[in-house]
XYZ file of N, CA and C in Angstrom:
648
model
N 146.981 20.154 -26.195
C 146.677 18.859 -25.578
C 145.921 18.959 -24.098
N 144.740 18.290 -24.030
C 143.887 18.038 -22.869
C 144.819 16.530 -22.122
N 144.921 17.540 -20.717
C 145.309 16.468 -19.809
C 144.398 15.505 -19.849
N 143.709 15.740 -18.871
C 142.824 15.663 -18.232
C 141.395 14.645 -19.394
N 140.878 13.255 -19.245
C 139.531 12.880 -19.818
C 138.526 12.306 -18.841
N 137.331 13.033 -19.164
C 136.164 12.687 -18.213
C 135.296 11.860 -19.069
N 135.339 10.650 -18.641
C 134.363 10.015 -19.411
C 132.667 9.364 -18.874
N 132.034 9.421 -19.530
C 130.775 9.039 -19.111
C 130.514 7.556 -19.778
N 129.780 6.682 -18.282
C 129.834 5.346 -17.835
C 128.757 4.779 -19.270
N 127.255 4.903 -19.029
C 126.267 4.140 -19.867
C 126.660 5.206 -21.302
N 126.511 3.677 -22.197
C 126.146 4.412 -23.735
C 127.424 5.352 -24.226
N 128.712 4.887 -23.200
C 129.601 5.326 -23.631
C 131.013 4.590 -23.883
N 130.927 4.163 -22.155
C 132.024 3.043 -21.558
C 131.073 1.571 -22.050
N 130.447 1.383 -21.848
C 129.311 0.503 -21.804
C 127.749 0.122 -22.351
N 127.586 -0.254 -22.815
C 126.182 -0.685 -23.360
C 125.388 -0.906 -22.178
N 124.870 -0.311 -21.938
C 123.855 -0.622 -20.556
C 122.358 -1.167 -20.442
N 122.090 -0.709 -22.117
C 120.757 -0.448 -21.761
C 120.093 -1.490 -21.382
N 120.179 -3.123 -21.953
C 119.461 -4.188 -21.470
C 119.390 -4.261 -19.840
N 120.308 -3.817 -19.114
C 120.161 -3.305 -17.733
C 119.044 -2.358 -16.662
N 119.126 -1.315 -17.563
C 118.748 -0.131 -17.386
C 116.889 -0.408 -17.487
N 116.909 -0.730 -18.976
C 115.691 -0.943 -19.676
C 114.996 -2.098 -18.629
N 115.336 -3.245 -18.309
C 115.375 -4.074 -17.479
C 114.628 -3.744 -16.139
N 114.890 -2.396 -15.396
C 115.030 -2.481 -14.194
C 114.357 -1.400 -14.258
N 114.304 -0.504 -15.216
C 112.619 0.199 -15.608
C 111.763 -0.254 -15.718
N 111.271 -1.632 -16.475
C 110.709 -2.529 -16.651
C 109.717 -3.035 -15.371
N 110.578 -3.455 -14.787
C 110.529 -4.202 -13.580
C 110.106 -3.097 -12.868
N 110.192 -1.825 -12.598
C 109.234 -0.429 -11.716
C 108.095 0.046 -12.676
N 107.772 -0.224 -13.738
C 106.343 0.135 -14.544
C 105.531 -0.691 -13.922
N 106.252 -2.455 -14.198
C 105.009 -3.732 -14.007
C 104.585 -3.478 -12.546
N 105.595 -3.067 -11.512
C 104.920 -2.414 -10.115
C 103.983 -1.955 -10.332
N 103.432 -0.917 -11.092
C 102.594 -0.225 -11.302
C 101.820 -0.329 -11.897
N 101.816 -1.598 -12.228
C 100.678 -2.275 -13.361
C 100.693 -1.681 -15.244
N 102.161 -0.785 -15.231
C 102.352 -0.613 -16.491
C 102.881 -1.302 -17.125
N 102.143 -1.594 -18.388
C 103.053 -2.842 -19.434
C 103.547 -2.215 -20.602
N 104.866 -2.606 -20.967
C 105.738 -2.205 -22.084
C 105.795 -3.185 -23.062
N 105.406 -2.710 -24.413
C 105.297 -3.697 -25.737
C 106.404 -4.351 -25.891
N 107.820 -2.708 -26.428
C 108.535 -2.151 -26.800
C 109.218 -1.689 -25.893
N 110.321 -2.732 -25.344
C 111.792 -2.735 -24.436
C 112.191 -1.650 -24.621
N 112.701 -1.146 -26.106
C 113.577 -0.587 -26.868
C 113.147 1.388 -26.533
N 111.551 1.464 -26.241
C 111.162 2.502 -25.782
C 111.727 3.182 -24.242
N 112.236 2.055 -24.044
C 112.958 2.737 -22.661
C 114.314 3.048 -22.846
N 114.544 2.954 -23.839
C 116.239 3.635 -23.923
C 116.386 5.019 -23.402
N 115.147 5.421 -23.535
C 115.295 6.980 -23.097
C 115.904 7.082 -21.441
N 116.024 6.295 -20.823
C 116.250 5.931 -19.685
C 118.178 5.702 -19.094
N 118.627 5.603 -20.573
C 120.056 4.763 -20.257
C 120.687 6.639 -20.645
N 121.258 7.055 -19.285
C 122.033 7.873 -18.831
C 121.869 8.815 -17.830
N 120.547 9.914 -18.438
C 120.075 11.240 -18.019
C 119.625 10.566 -16.350
N 119.539 11.233 -14.738
C 119.597 10.532 -13.981
C 117.802 10.126 -14.071
N 117.356 8.863 -13.169
C 116.434 8.831 -13.159
C 114.981 8.882 -12.377
N 115.232 9.838 -11.859
C 114.224 10.935 -11.410
C 113.207 11.458 -12.483
N 114.147 12.475 -12.824
C 113.375 12.993 -13.837
C 113.120 12.308 -15.065
N 113.831 11.245 -15.286
C 113.366 10.905 -16.239
C 111.610 10.087 -16.164
N 111.340 9.500 -15.198
C 110.649 9.238 -14.447
C 109.341 10.234 -14.792
N 109.811 10.882 -13.743
C 108.637 12.560 -14.356
C 108.315 12.544 -15.931
N 109.794 12.975 -16.652
C 109.690 13.034 -18.077
C 108.820 12.059 -18.977
N 108.951 11.202 -18.646
C 108.162 10.033 -19.959
C 107.083 9.352 -19.330
N 106.569 9.161 -17.852
C 105.621 8.608 -17.536
C 104.640 9.551 -16.663
N 105.148 11.416 -16.309
C 104.111 11.131 -15.675
C 104.323 11.347 -13.857
N 105.419 10.479 -13.385
C 105.226 10.394 -11.614
C 105.598 11.925 -11.351
N 104.932 12.152 -10.045
C 105.404 13.379 -9.599
C 107.023 13.039 -8.662
N 107.559 14.358 -8.157
C 108.524 14.011 -8.272
C 108.236 12.235 -6.543
N 108.211 13.009 -5.658
C 107.470 11.643 -4.651
C 107.673 9.884 -5.236
N 106.342 10.136 -6.421
C 106.599 8.779 -6.866
C 107.750 8.534 -7.443
N 108.447 9.551 -8.220
C 109.534 8.826 -8.827
C 111.001 9.033 -8.136
N 110.694 9.189 -7.138
C 112.008 8.799 -5.961
C 111.799 7.655 -5.676
N 110.410 7.334 -5.063
C 109.833 6.052 -4.628
C 110.192 4.931 -5.819
N 109.830 5.417 -7.110
C 110.548 4.399 -8.334
C 111.990 3.972 -8.548
N 112.508 5.017 -7.532
C 113.992 4.746 -8.206
C 114.644 3.795 -7.026
N 113.983 3.989 -5.822
C 114.444 2.116 -4.695
C 113.731 0.937 -5.459
N 112.765 0.868 -6.057
C 111.825 -0.153 -6.969
C 112.725 -0.763 -8.359
N 113.184 0.503 -8.794
C 114.211 0.048 -9.553
C 115.373 -0.805 -9.189
N 116.185 -0.227 -7.986
C 117.362 -0.605 -7.654
C 117.084 -1.766 -7.042
N 115.596 -2.951 -6.442
C 116.271 -3.900 -6.273
C 115.768 -4.539 -7.721
N 115.863 -4.736 -8.759
C 116.223 -5.217 -10.189
C 117.536 -5.096 -9.877
N 118.165 -3.412 -10.115
C 119.535 -3.659 -10.417
C 120.533 -4.172 -10.171
N 119.850 -4.064 -8.168
C 121.575 -4.666 -7.342
C 121.391 -5.869 -8.269
N 120.486 -7.015 -8.287
C 120.277 -7.883 -7.699
C 120.824 -8.903 -9.570
N 120.306 -8.336 -10.853
C 120.352 -8.626 -11.849
C 120.755 -7.581 -12.850
N 120.503 -6.207 -13.006
C 120.727 -5.853 -13.703
C 122.196 -4.765 -14.535
N 122.704 -4.451 -12.805
C 124.429 -3.884 -12.926
C 125.087 -4.778 -13.880
N 125.176 -5.833 -14.257
C 125.799 -6.474 -14.942
C 125.130 -7.380 -16.553
N 124.234 -6.381 -16.490
C 123.458 -7.283 -17.746
C 123.252 -5.662 -18.577
N 124.697 -6.090 -19.081
C 125.870 -4.888 -19.492
C 127.042 -5.710 -20.372
N 127.844 -4.680 -20.537
C 128.607 -4.959 -22.173
C 129.543 -3.585 -22.291
N 130.968 -3.877 -22.505
C 132.085 -3.356 -23.178
C 131.599 -2.879 -24.485
N 131.988 -0.990 -24.465
C 131.418 -1.504 -26.301
C 132.722 -2.129 -26.665
N 132.905 -2.589 -28.013
C 134.501 -3.218 -28.437
C 134.906 -1.889 -28.765
N 136.397 -1.931 -28.442
C 137.324 -0.855 -28.893
C 137.728 -0.214 -27.403
N 136.869 -0.213 -26.086
C 137.172 0.340 -25.685
C 138.453 0.063 -24.448
N 138.490 -1.194 -24.298
C 139.459 -1.231 -23.699
C 140.742 -0.738 -24.169
N 140.839 -0.849 -25.287
C 142.158 -0.754 -26.174
C 142.200 0.987 -26.326
N 141.477 1.562 -26.583
C 140.929 3.190 -26.508
C 141.682 3.155 -25.246
N 141.225 2.821 -24.343
C 141.620 3.425 -22.371
C 143.532 3.192 -22.488
N 143.381 2.299 -23.099
C 145.508 1.712 -22.417
C 145.765 2.390 -23.808
N 145.902 2.869 -24.758
C 146.701 3.644 -25.433
C 146.321 5.516 -24.782
N 145.240 5.809 -24.561
C 145.362 7.037 -24.080
C 145.904 7.113 -22.619
N 145.817 5.980 -21.916
C 147.005 5.737 -20.650
C 148.369 6.120 -21.354
N 148.505 5.244 -21.758
C 150.123 5.010 -22.581
C 150.841 6.229 -22.585
N 149.931 7.341 -23.616
C 149.878 8.366 -23.802
C 150.475 9.447 -23.271
N 149.896 9.159 -22.446
C 149.912 10.472 -21.038
C 148.515 10.466 -20.288
N 147.365 10.556 -21.196
C 146.227 11.222 -20.702
C 146.178 10.338 -18.931
N 145.440 10.799 -18.440
C 144.577 11.019 -17.074
C 143.483 10.856 -17.119
N 142.658 10.266 -16.627
C 141.440 8.955 -17.095
C 140.528 9.081 -16.269
N 139.006 9.558 -16.402
C 138.033 9.396 -14.721
C 136.919 8.952 -15.303
N 136.338 8.765 -14.646
C 134.521 8.067 -14.766
C 133.622 9.263 -13.994
N 133.087 10.133 -15.306
C 131.977 10.833 -14.321
C 130.330 10.857 -15.058
N 129.737 10.034 -14.075
C 128.573 9.326 -13.656
C 127.433 9.785 -13.241
N 126.222 10.099 -14.065
C 125.035 10.340 -13.383
C 124.419 9.061 -12.422
N 125.060 7.591 -12.634
C 125.066 6.502 -12.130
C 125.566 6.519 -10.882
N 124.749 5.636 -9.337
C 125.452 5.935 -8.136
C 127.037 5.834 -8.446
N 127.703 6.034 -7.820
C 129.087 5.953 -7.395
C 129.325 4.756 -7.148
N 128.917 3.851 -6.056
C 128.927 2.293 -5.705
C 128.973 1.561 -7.005
N 127.333 1.773 -7.816
C 127.704 0.988 -8.744
C 128.210 0.614 -10.015
N 128.809 2.175 -10.068
C 130.027 2.250 -11.015
C 130.893 1.866 -11.070
N 131.684 1.836 -9.443
C 132.790 1.742 -9.561
C 133.075 -0.154 -9.357
N 131.532 -0.876 -8.992
C 131.513 -2.425 -9.250
C 131.183 -2.751 -10.705
N 130.962 -2.115 -11.336
C 130.792 -2.030 -12.896
C 132.052 -2.087 -13.799
N 132.958 -1.053 -13.367
C 134.305 -0.649 -13.890
C 135.134 -1.954 -13.262
N 135.082 -2.399 -12.223
C 135.960 -3.648 -11.607
C 135.540 -4.531 -12.477
N 134.093 -4.798 -12.065
C 134.134 -6.062 -13.224
C 134.429 -6.404 -14.160
N 134.364 -5.423 -15.252
C 134.676 -5.277 -16.879
C 136.048 -5.268 -16.665
N 136.907 -5.149 -15.641
C 138.288 -5.020 -15.826
C 138.818 -3.478 -16.431
N 137.847 -2.772 -15.934
C 138.816 -1.222 -16.397
C 139.047 -0.044 -15.422
N 138.912 -0.661 -14.579
C 139.634 0.125 -13.139
C 141.344 0.179 -13.188
N 142.018 -0.365 -14.034
C 143.259 -0.378 -14.095
C 143.803 1.359 -14.630
N 142.968 1.299 -15.423
C 142.602 2.686 -16.092
C 142.383 4.171 -15.479
N 141.204 3.730 -14.960
C 140.710 5.105 -14.399
C 141.651 6.200 -12.490
N 141.553 7.099 -12.773
C 142.525 7.712 -11.312
C 140.849 7.975 -10.836
N 139.894 7.805 -11.445
C 139.055 7.887 -10.142
C 137.460 7.276 -10.482
N 136.356 6.819 -10.060
C 134.917 6.657 -10.984
C 134.818 7.791 -9.945
N 133.881 8.321 -10.246
C 132.819 9.598 -9.998
C 131.368 9.841 -10.577
N 130.540 8.934 -9.450
C 129.166 9.249 -9.753
C 128.178 9.991 -8.982
N 126.848 9.747 -8.783
C 126.107 10.172 -7.799
C 126.261 9.381 -6.462
N 125.801 9.976 -5.807
C 125.234 9.461 -4.424
C 123.982 8.946 -4.087
N 123.972 7.805 -3.452
C 122.627 7.509 -3.792
C 121.347 7.936 -2.765
N 121.811 9.277 -2.467
C 120.893 10.030 -2.248
C 120.185 10.629 -3.237
N 120.429 10.660 -4.399
C 120.234 12.025 -5.100
C 120.337 12.883 -4.957
N 121.325 13.465 -4.433
C 121.505 15.350 -4.271
C 122.509 15.476 -5.448
N 123.573 14.243 -5.529
C 124.640 14.851 -6.494
C 124.248 13.839 -7.328
N 123.615 14.527 -8.746
C 122.914 13.460 -10.062
C 123.055 14.204 -10.911
N 122.852 15.213 -10.967
C 122.971 16.228 -12.803
C 124.986 15.748 -12.711
N 124.571 15.730 -14.613
C 126.005 15.912 -14.988
C 127.128 16.721 -14.300
N 126.602 17.980 -14.265
C 127.222 19.069 -14.129
C 127.845 18.723 -12.580
N 126.629 18.732 -12.133
C 127.116 18.144 -10.351
C 128.595 17.332 -10.180
N 128.223 16.499 -11.008
C 129.093 15.409 -10.909
C 130.562 15.341 -11.443
N 130.988 16.265 -12.655
C 131.313 16.576 -12.953
C 132.453 17.447 -12.126
N 131.529 18.483 -11.291
C 132.420 19.016 -10.099
C 132.916 18.498 -9.420
N 131.947 17.391 -8.950
C 132.379 16.766 -7.786
C 134.273 15.919 -8.114
N 134.114 15.162 -9.280
C 135.612 14.721 -9.403
C 136.350 15.974 -9.686
N 136.428 17.035 -9.987
C 137.562 18.145 -9.902
C 137.772 18.306 -9.124
N 136.727 18.605 -7.811
C 137.053 19.205 -6.620
C 137.912 17.735 -5.787
N 137.592 16.471 -6.004
C 138.170 15.687 -5.550
C 139.427 15.447 -5.693
N 139.652 15.574 -7.308
C 140.763 15.314 -7.353
C 141.960 17.029 -7.777
N 141.114 18.487 -6.945
C 141.848 19.473 -6.770
C 142.342 19.863 -8.126
N 141.648 19.605 -9.410
C 141.367 20.714 -10.435
C 140.570 21.721 -10.127
N 141.365 23.209 -11.351
C 141.155 24.490 -10.933
C 140.714 24.557 -12.573
N 141.565 24.357 -13.501
C 141.371 24.517 -14.844
C 140.615 24.005 -15.739
N 139.593 24.199 -16.091
C 139.236 23.308 -16.634
C 139.410 23.039 -18.285
N 140.174 23.809 -18.482
C 140.335 24.051 -19.956
C 141.423 23.061 -20.484
N 141.947 22.314 -19.440
C 142.777 20.728 -19.597
C 141.987 19.839 -19.403
N 140.406 19.859 -19.539
C 139.802 18.723 -19.728
C 138.863 18.746 -20.395
N 138.253 17.518 -21.107
C 137.326 16.836 -22.106
C 136.187 16.194 -20.975
N 135.416 16.168 -21.505
C 134.314 15.288 -21.187
C 133.671 14.785 -22.394
N 133.381 13.568 -22.029
C 132.950 12.294 -23.094
C 131.939 11.447 -22.537
N 131.059 11.599 -23.313
C 129.726 11.026 -23.661
C 128.185 11.308 -24.601
N 127.350 10.347 -24.529
C 126.295 10.324 -25.348
C 125.013 11.307 -25.839
N 125.049 11.324 -24.588
C 123.863 12.521 -24.231
C 123.666 13.629 -23.768
N 122.854 14.581 -24.045
C 122.480 15.662 -23.921
C 123.012 16.709 -22.255
N 122.587 15.595 -21.503
C 123.226 15.887 -19.920
C 124.398 15.512 -19.843
N 125.111 15.253 -20.932
C 127.133 15.482 -20.867
C 127.210 16.295 -21.444
N 127.012 16.766 -22.245
C 127.213 17.830 -23.088
C 126.893 19.514 -22.130
N 125.599 19.432 -21.429
C 125.219 20.447 -20.438
C 126.098 20.634 -19.289
N 126.454 19.561 -18.907
C 127.230 19.531 -17.937
C 128.786 19.737 -17.852
N 128.946 19.796 -19.810
C 130.756 20.368 -19.568
C 130.485 21.827 -19.611
N 129.399 22.365 -20.727
C 129.262 23.675 -20.732
C 129.481 24.057 -19.048
N 128.308 23.662 -18.543
C 128.294 24.445 -16.961
C 129.881 24.470 -16.330
N 130.603 23.424 -16.747
C 131.781 23.822 -16.105
C 133.066 23.938 -17.368
N 132.633 24.585 -18.102
C 133.114 25.545 -19.153
C 134.333 24.564 -19.682
N 134.270 23.412 -19.729
C 135.096 22.610 -20.471
C 134.809 22.323 -21.850
N 135.765 21.696 -22.968
C 135.459 20.816 -24.115
C 134.497 19.768 -24.051
N 133.764 19.451 -25.416
C 132.610 18.481 -24.860
C 132.972 17.334 -26.046
N 133.199 15.941 -25.869
C 133.352 14.803 -27.515
C 131.794 14.557 -27.442
N 130.656 14.617 -28.170
C 129.795 13.666 -28.150
C 129.914 12.490 -29.159
N 129.496 10.897 -28.344
C 129.625 10.082 -29.155
C 128.497 9.633 -30.109
N 128.585 8.636 -30.842
C 127.326 8.575 -31.437
C 126.781 7.024 -31.671
N 127.466 6.216 -31.217
C 127.226 4.974 -31.251
C 126.701 4.537 -29.582
N 126.192 5.269 -28.617
C 125.623 6.034 -27.386
C 124.254 5.652 -27.874
N 123.361 6.441 -26.937
C 122.164 6.534 -27.094
C 121.411 7.848 -27.348
N 122.138 8.837 -27.507
C 121.903 10.310 -28.243
C 122.058 10.189 -29.873
N 121.244 10.988 -30.177
C 121.129 11.112 -32.066
C 122.384 12.333 -32.162
N 122.199 12.585 -33.162
C 123.806 13.730 -33.481
C 123.223 15.022 -33.255
N 121.494 14.956 -33.318
C 120.347 16.559 -33.644
C 121.090 16.759 -31.978
N 120.430 15.926 -30.933
C 120.361 16.009 -29.573
C 121.915 16.426 -28.735
N 122.912 15.602 -29.688
C 124.481 16.286 -28.939
C 124.477 17.803 -29.506
N 124.351 18.120 -30.964
C 124.192 19.336 -31.517
C 123.767 20.796 -31.367
N 122.134 19.925 -30.478
C 121.461 20.845 -30.113
C 122.134 21.192 -28.392
N 122.535 20.042 -27.811
C 123.312 20.895 -26.778
C 124.482 20.922 -26.274
N 125.397 21.335 -27.780
C 126.082 22.568 -27.596
C 127.569 21.138 -27.793
N 127.875 20.377 -27.868
C 128.744 19.492 -28.271
C 129.805 20.208 -29.146
N 130.764 19.736 -28.487
C 132.417 20.746 -29.064
C 133.280 19.677 -30.370
N 132.572 18.649 -30.665
C 132.906 17.561 -31.265
C 132.414 16.286 -30.848
N 131.917 15.648 -32.399
C 130.713 14.560 -32.385
C 131.868 13.667 -33.092
N 132.239 12.363 -32.281
C 132.887 11.198 -33.218
C 131.568 9.458 -33.916
N 131.386 9.424 -34.564
C 130.588 8.083 -34.685
C 131.346 6.980 -33.962
N 132.609 6.461 -33.955
C 133.027 5.098 -33.637
C 134.378 5.271 -32.647
N 134.193 4.613 -31.608
C 135.356 4.401 -30.574
C 136.542 4.360 -31.350
N 136.952 3.907 -32.420
C 138.328 4.806 -33.243
C 138.194 5.918 -33.351
N 137.224 6.527 -34.238
C 137.339 7.934 -34.685
C 136.999 8.985 -33.167
N 136.621 8.431 -31.979
C 136.644 9.045 -30.467
C 138.464 9.032 -30.570
N 139.291 8.029 -30.243
C 140.654 8.309 -30.149
C 141.242 9.326 -30.725
N 140.899 9.340 -32.272
C 141.405 10.531 -33.279
C 140.853 12.033 -32.646
N 139.696 12.003 -32.369
C 139.153 13.006 -32.235
C 140.312 13.570 -30.691
N 139.790 13.013 -29.881
C 140.084 13.252 -28.646
C 142.213 13.609 -28.939
N 142.763 12.897 -29.466
C 144.670 12.919 -29.393
C 144.827 14.470 -30.259
N 143.594 14.731 -30.706
C 143.844 15.766 -31.881
C 143.523 17.376 -30.992
N 142.889 17.353 -29.715
C 142.420 18.438 -28.731
C 143.604 18.723 -28.160
């Protein structure tokens, strides 16, 4: 039995695409770039923002970092709560906690935003710690965030931990820390993305995720 479960936030616990894509569109509008189909910005849900601006819009690192500051103007004002908890997640967390599992959040979203979101949606009672990126973007990759949560909580045996997420950065972060991973298909990553990034297990639904976690 895995004693400790690390959850990604965006695309795993909450469907945050509206707030994230609106914030990205706000940045692109600042630079005179129009987006006809906002769903094309769903690729920004999950991975670090600096790298996504560089990857998808060809920004250099300096412009990408500046873009994150512009992004935060909208996100802090409106985007943070343009968000919704996936159906079944509160019940899943409640059941796992009652079964004796210890639950944690490990997200590439800045920690101060993540704590507010978790509290806003009434999920704080389920988690021992909400760990995220720092505002200076020095701790932003999922592997670093996972390691930060482990060190903060005094974990030394990664074999007792499983990482749950919807994107390749979640699976890669788990591999870097030598732990098992579960990829979820109800978020924003495809089966191909999750399999190619080494997901140990895949769950199609929240209900299936609960069964997978209890089988480990």
